[in-house]
Short mmCIF file of C-alpha atoms and ligand atoms in Angstrom, two decimals:
data_model
loop_
_atom_site.label_atom_id
_atom_site.label_comp_id
_atom_site.label_asym_id
_atom_site.label_seq_id
_atom_site.Cartn_x
_atom_site.Cartn_y
_atom_site.Cartn_z
CA MET A 1 -55.33 -25.77 96.70
CA ARG A 2 -57.44 -24.65 99.62
CA PHE A 3 -57.10 -21.68 101.96
CA ASP A 4 -58.84 -21.67 105.34
CA ILE A 5 -58.95 -18.32 107.11
CA ILE A 6 -59.67 -18.18 110.83
CA THR A 7 -60.81 -14.73 111.95
CA ILE A 8 -63.11 -12.83 114.29
CA PHE A 9 -64.13 -10.63 111.34
CA PRO A 10 -65.28 -13.03 108.60
CA GLU A 11 -67.27 -10.27 106.88
CA MET A 12 -64.06 -8.46 106.02
CA PHE A 13 -63.33 -11.01 103.28
CA ALA A 14 -66.64 -10.77 101.42
CA GLY A 15 -65.61 -7.99 99.05
CA ILE A 16 -61.95 -8.63 98.59
CA PHE A 17 -62.26 -12.08 97.00
CA SER A 18 -65.28 -11.22 94.87
CA GLU A 19 -63.39 -9.46 92.09
CA GLY A 20 -60.52 -10.02 89.74
CA ILE A 21 -58.09 -12.90 89.45
CA VAL A 22 -58.91 -14.50 92.82
CA LYS A 23 -62.62 -14.50 91.97
CA ARG A 24 -61.93 -16.12 88.60
CA ALA A 25 -59.72 -18.75 90.25
CA LEU A 26 -62.52 -19.50 92.72
CA ASP A 27 -65.10 -19.75 89.93
CA ARG A 28 -62.88 -22.11 87.97
CA GLY A 29 -62.21 -24.26 91.00
CA ARG A 30 -58.44 -23.68 90.92
CA ILE A 31 -58.51 -22.56 94.55
CA ARG A 32 -60.98 -22.72 97.42
CA ILE A 33 -61.22 -20.17 100.22
CA VAL A 34 -63.17 -21.02 103.36
CA VAL A 35 -63.56 -18.30 106.00
CA HIS A 36 -64.23 -19.44 109.57
CA ASP A 37 -65.55 -17.33 112.43
CA LEU A 38 -63.30 -17.94 115.44
CA ARG A 39 -66.28 -17.42 117.74
CA ASP A 40 -67.82 -20.61 116.37
CA PHE A 41 -65.04 -22.50 118.13
CA THR A 42 -65.68 -21.08 121.61
CA GLU A 43 -67.55 -23.14 124.17
CA ASP A 44 -68.83 -20.48 126.59
CA LYS A 45 -72.05 -18.52 126.59
CA HIS A 46 -70.34 -15.23 125.68
CA ARG A 47 -68.32 -16.77 122.84
CA GLN A 48 -65.25 -15.15 124.30
CA VAL A 49 -62.17 -15.19 122.08
CA ASP A 50 -59.88 -12.92 124.10
CA ASP A 51 -58.78 -12.24 127.64
CA ARG A 52 -56.52 -9.97 129.69
CA PRO A 53 -52.78 -10.61 129.46
CA PHE A 54 -51.00 -12.26 132.39
CA GLY A 55 -48.47 -9.95 133.94
CA GLY A 56 -50.70 -6.91 133.70
CA LEU A 57 -50.61 -4.15 131.10
CA GLU A 58 -53.38 -2.96 128.83
CA GLY A 59 -55.22 -4.68 126.07
CA MET A 60 -56.57 -8.09 125.26
CA VAL A 61 -54.92 -11.23 123.94
CA LEU A 62 -56.56 -13.89 121.76
CA LYS A 63 -57.06 -17.07 123.79
CA PRO A 64 -55.44 -20.30 122.65
CA GLU A 65 -58.35 -22.76 123.03
CA PRO A 66 -60.69 -21.51 120.24
CA ILE A 67 -57.74 -21.18 117.85
CA PHE A 68 -56.47 -24.72 118.52
CA ARG A 69 -60.02 -26.06 118.18
CA ALA A 70 -60.58 -24.17 114.93
CA VAL A 71 -57.37 -25.45 113.36
CA GLU A 72 -58.09 -29.03 114.46
CA ALA A 73 -61.58 -28.79 112.96
CA VAL A 74 -60.58 -27.40 109.56
CA ARG A 75 -57.46 -29.52 108.98
CA GLU A 76 -57.87 -32.03 106.20
CA ASP A 77 -56.38 -35.46 106.94
CA GLY A 78 -54.42 -34.02 109.83
CA GLY A 79 -52.35 -32.00 107.35
CA GLY A 80 -52.33 -28.40 106.19
CA ARG A 81 -49.70 -25.73 106.67
CA VAL A 82 -50.72 -23.55 109.59
CA CYS A 83 -49.66 -19.90 109.33
CA LEU A 84 -50.15 -17.20 111.92
CA LEU A 85 -50.24 -13.66 110.53
CA SER A 86 -48.25 -11.37 112.78
CA PRO A 87 -45.71 -8.55 112.54
CA GLN A 88 -43.18 -10.89 114.19
CA GLY A 89 -43.26 -13.34 111.30
CA ARG A 90 -41.08 -14.25 108.33
CA ALA A 91 -41.41 -11.55 105.69
CA LEU A 92 -43.70 -12.54 102.82
CA ASP A 93 -41.91 -12.61 99.49
CA ALA A 94 -42.34 -14.34 96.13
CA ARG A 95 -40.45 -17.41 97.38
CA LEU A 96 -42.77 -17.89 100.36
CA ALA A 97 -45.85 -17.21 98.21
CA GLY A 98 -44.66 -19.90 95.79
CA GLU A 99 -44.02 -22.33 98.66
CA LEU A 100 -47.55 -21.85 99.98
CA ALA A 101 -49.02 -22.32 96.51
CA ALA A 102 -47.47 -25.79 96.42
CA GLU A 103 -49.39 -26.89 99.55
CA ARG A 104 -52.75 -28.64 99.36
CA GLN A 105 -54.13 -26.67 102.29
CA VAL A 106 -52.97 -23.45 103.94
CA ILE A 107 -54.63 -22.42 107.20
CA LEU A 108 -54.29 -18.72 107.98
CA ILE A 109 -54.87 -17.52 111.54
CA CYS A 110 -55.60 -13.79 111.82
CA GLY A 111 -54.25 -12.19 114.97
CA ARG A 112 -56.05 -9.30 116.66
CA TYR A 113 -55.88 -6.88 119.52
CA GLU A 114 -52.57 -6.72 121.37
CA GLY A 115 -51.59 -10.20 120.35
CA VAL A 116 -52.19 -13.90 120.30
CA ASP A 117 -51.34 -16.29 123.12
CA GLU A 118 -47.77 -17.37 122.36
CA ARG A 119 -48.66 -21.07 122.55
CA VAL A 120 -50.32 -20.68 119.15
CA ALA A 121 -47.06 -19.53 117.53
CA GLU A 122 -44.99 -22.04 119.44
CA HIS A 123 -47.03 -25.22 119.31
CA LEU A 124 -49.66 -24.86 116.58
CA ALA A 125 -48.37 -22.71 113.74
CA ASP A 126 -45.82 -24.02 111.24
CA ASP A 127 -45.01 -20.46 110.18
CA GLU A 128 -45.50 -16.94 111.37
CA ILE A 129 -45.87 -14.57 108.41
CA SER A 130 -45.54 -10.79 108.28
CA ILE A 131 -46.43 -8.68 105.26
CA GLY A 132 -44.14 -5.82 106.27
CA ASP A 133 -42.51 -3.86 109.03
CA TYR A 134 -45.58 -2.04 110.26
CA VAL A 135 -48.42 -2.98 112.56
CA LEU A 136 -51.90 -3.54 111.14
CA SER A 137 -54.93 -3.61 113.41
CA GLY A 138 -55.27 -7.29 112.66
CA GLY A 139 -54.13 -10.14 110.45
CA GLU A 140 -57.15 -9.99 108.11
CA LEU A 141 -55.66 -7.65 105.51
CA ALA A 142 -52.40 -9.60 105.73
CA ALA A 143 -54.24 -12.91 105.16
CA ALA A 144 -55.91 -11.46 102.06
CA VAL A 145 -52.50 -10.37 100.77
CA VAL A 146 -51.07 -13.87 101.36
CA VAL A 147 -54.00 -15.51 99.53
CA ASP A 148 -53.66 -13.15 96.57
CA ALA A 149 -49.89 -13.50 96.29
CA ALA A 150 -49.94 -17.31 96.69
CA ALA A 151 -52.94 -17.87 94.40
CA ARG A 152 -51.00 -16.30 91.52
CA PHE A 153 -48.54 -19.18 91.72
CA VAL A 154 -51.23 -21.86 91.55
CA PRO A 155 -51.20 -23.32 88.01
CA GLY A 156 -54.05 -22.02 85.87
CA VAL A 157 -54.85 -19.01 88.07
CA VAL A 158 -53.06 -16.31 86.09
CA GLY A 159 -54.04 -16.48 82.41
CA LYS A 160 -50.67 -16.58 80.75
CA GLU A 161 -48.11 -18.76 82.51
CA GLY A 162 -45.46 -16.27 81.44
CA SER A 163 -47.02 -13.34 83.22
CA VAL A 164 -46.25 -14.71 86.68
CA ARG A 165 -42.76 -15.65 85.59
CA ASN A 166 -42.20 -12.11 84.29
CA ASP A 167 -43.62 -10.48 87.42
CA SER A 168 -41.49 -8.33 89.61
CA PHE A 169 -39.44 -10.47 92.02
CA ALA A 170 -40.18 -13.80 90.32
CA GLY A 171 -36.97 -13.35 88.35
CA GLY A 172 -35.34 -11.61 91.28
CA LEU A 173 -35.77 -8.15 89.74
CA LEU A 174 -38.34 -5.37 89.72
CA ASP A 175 -40.51 -5.09 86.60
CA TYR A 176 -39.41 -3.37 83.39
CA PRO A 177 -41.55 -0.38 82.34
CA GLN A 178 -44.69 -0.99 80.26
CA TYR A 179 -46.39 1.36 77.79
CA THR A 180 -49.59 1.35 75.79
CA ARG A 181 -51.31 3.70 73.36
CA PRO A 182 -50.99 6.58 72.62
CA ARG A 183 -47.42 6.67 71.35
CA GLU A 184 -47.16 10.25 72.50
CA PHE A 185 -49.15 11.82 75.32
CA ARG A 186 -48.67 15.47 76.33
CA GLY A 187 -45.21 15.38 74.85
CA MET A 188 -44.27 12.19 76.73
CA LYS A 189 -43.05 9.62 74.23
CA VAL A 190 -42.97 5.84 74.35
CA PRO A 191 -39.35 4.64 73.89
CA GLN A 192 -38.59 4.09 70.21
CA VAL A 193 -37.12 0.62 70.71
CA LEU A 194 -40.59 -0.80 71.45
CA PHE A 195 -41.68 -0.09 67.85
CA SER A 196 -38.60 -1.69 66.32
CA GLY A 197 -40.18 -5.13 65.93
CA ASP A 198 -36.79 -6.56 66.93
CA HIS A 199 -37.72 -8.92 69.77
CA LYS A 200 -34.14 -9.61 70.82
CA LYS A 201 -33.45 -5.92 71.08
CA ILE A 202 -36.68 -5.30 73.01
CA GLU A 203 -35.92 -8.13 75.40
CA ARG A 204 -32.42 -6.77 76.05
CA TRP A 205 -33.83 -3.26 76.61
CA ARG A 206 -36.41 -4.60 79.10
CA ARG A 207 -33.80 -6.57 81.01
CA LYS A 208 -31.60 -3.51 81.14
CA LYS A 209 -34.42 -1.28 82.41
CA ALA A 210 -35.37 -3.87 85.03
CA LEU A 211 -31.75 -4.07 86.19
CA GLU A 212 -31.45 -0.28 86.23
CA LYS A 213 -34.60 0.19 88.32
CA THR A 214 -33.67 -2.62 90.69
CA ALA A 215 -30.10 -1.40 91.18
CA ARG A 216 -31.38 2.06 91.99
CA ARG A 217 -34.36 1.22 94.21
CA ARG A 218 -33.50 -2.20 95.63
CA PRO A 219 -29.74 -2.69 95.51
CA ASP A 220 -30.21 -5.60 97.95
CA LEU A 221 -31.79 -7.58 95.08
CA VAL A 222 -28.86 -7.27 92.66
CA LYS A 223 -25.95 -9.03 94.24
CA ASP A 224 -22.92 -9.11 92.02
CA ASP A 225 -21.95 -12.72 92.71
CA THR A 226 -25.28 -14.16 91.52
CA LEU A 227 -25.59 -12.11 88.32
CA ALA A 228 -25.43 -13.74 84.90
CA PRO A 229 -22.55 -12.42 82.72
CA GLU A 230 -25.03 -10.69 80.37
CA ASP A 231 -26.66 -8.91 83.33
CA ARG A 232 -23.28 -7.80 84.60
CA ARG A 233 -22.52 -6.39 81.15
CA LEU A 234 -25.83 -4.52 81.13
CA LEU A 235 -25.14 -3.08 84.58
CA GLU A 236 -21.73 -1.89 83.44
CA GLU A 237 -23.40 -0.24 80.45
CA ILE A 238 -25.88 1.46 82.79
CA SER A 239 -23.22 2.79 85.11
CA SER A 240 -21.10 4.14 82.25
CA GLU A 241 -24.17 5.83 80.76
CA ARG A 242 -24.84 7.42 84.13
CA LYS A 243 -21.32 8.79 84.24
CA ASP A 244 -21.94 10.36 80.82
CA GLU A 245 -25.12 12.14 81.96
N1 ADE B 1 -50.86 -8.31 111.93
C1 ADE B 1 -50.59 -7.05 112.34
N2 ADE B 1 -49.61 -6.52 111.63
C2 ADE B 1 -49.22 -7.46 110.71
C3 ADE B 1 -48.25 -7.51 109.70
N3 ADE B 1 -47.43 -6.49 109.44
N4 ADE B 1 -48.13 -8.64 108.97
C4 ADE B 1 -48.94 -9.68 109.22
N5 ADE B 1 -49.88 -9.70 110.17
C5 ADE B 1 -50.02 -8.59 110.91
#
């Protein structure tokens, strides 16, 4: 699995991939990340990557030629999934991250300034990806987020296979709460059930807590028609407990 990042700020990526799980995945050869300076794909003396927008208005727009050239140069065997980071894109979620992780090569184009010439989105990119409904100053932070989220789905990247499967969203729900030592801290106690040693009971409690948190914070993620019967029972339990409070 290889990520190619095309950017005018290659230095931005030096720190972010040099720690933690992504670093370990790089060291173990599970993933490769190659950062390309867009200016290396210009052909003029000034290495110009942007220009004024047609139709007037302020700001600068990234030119199409260096981006097309960069993608054509880094593509392996004419393949690769080409993704443009932009606030207009498909929202990144666990499903999309998993899809990307199944590709052999993902090419990430970082937008900048007021935008990117639309011919890139229309004729070069396979996907446009957004990491949320807000505008960043460029696609670099978004590209780093995509790499991190997708890398976690590459086999062998996250230590225990189960930990990705248990992550928030992977099972369609937010995470259940976690606790560690001490058992009591400033009067705040760890729930008793976690010391019971009864794994079935603990599992049921975790599922219930995950459902409760998800129903409260992200009701869009718990749709009644897709719930397993046991989950529906747990939700009923939760709502009757709430009535009792
Ligand atoms: N570039 C600027 N804002 C962005 C966003 N929200 N997602 C992805 N790329 C971006």
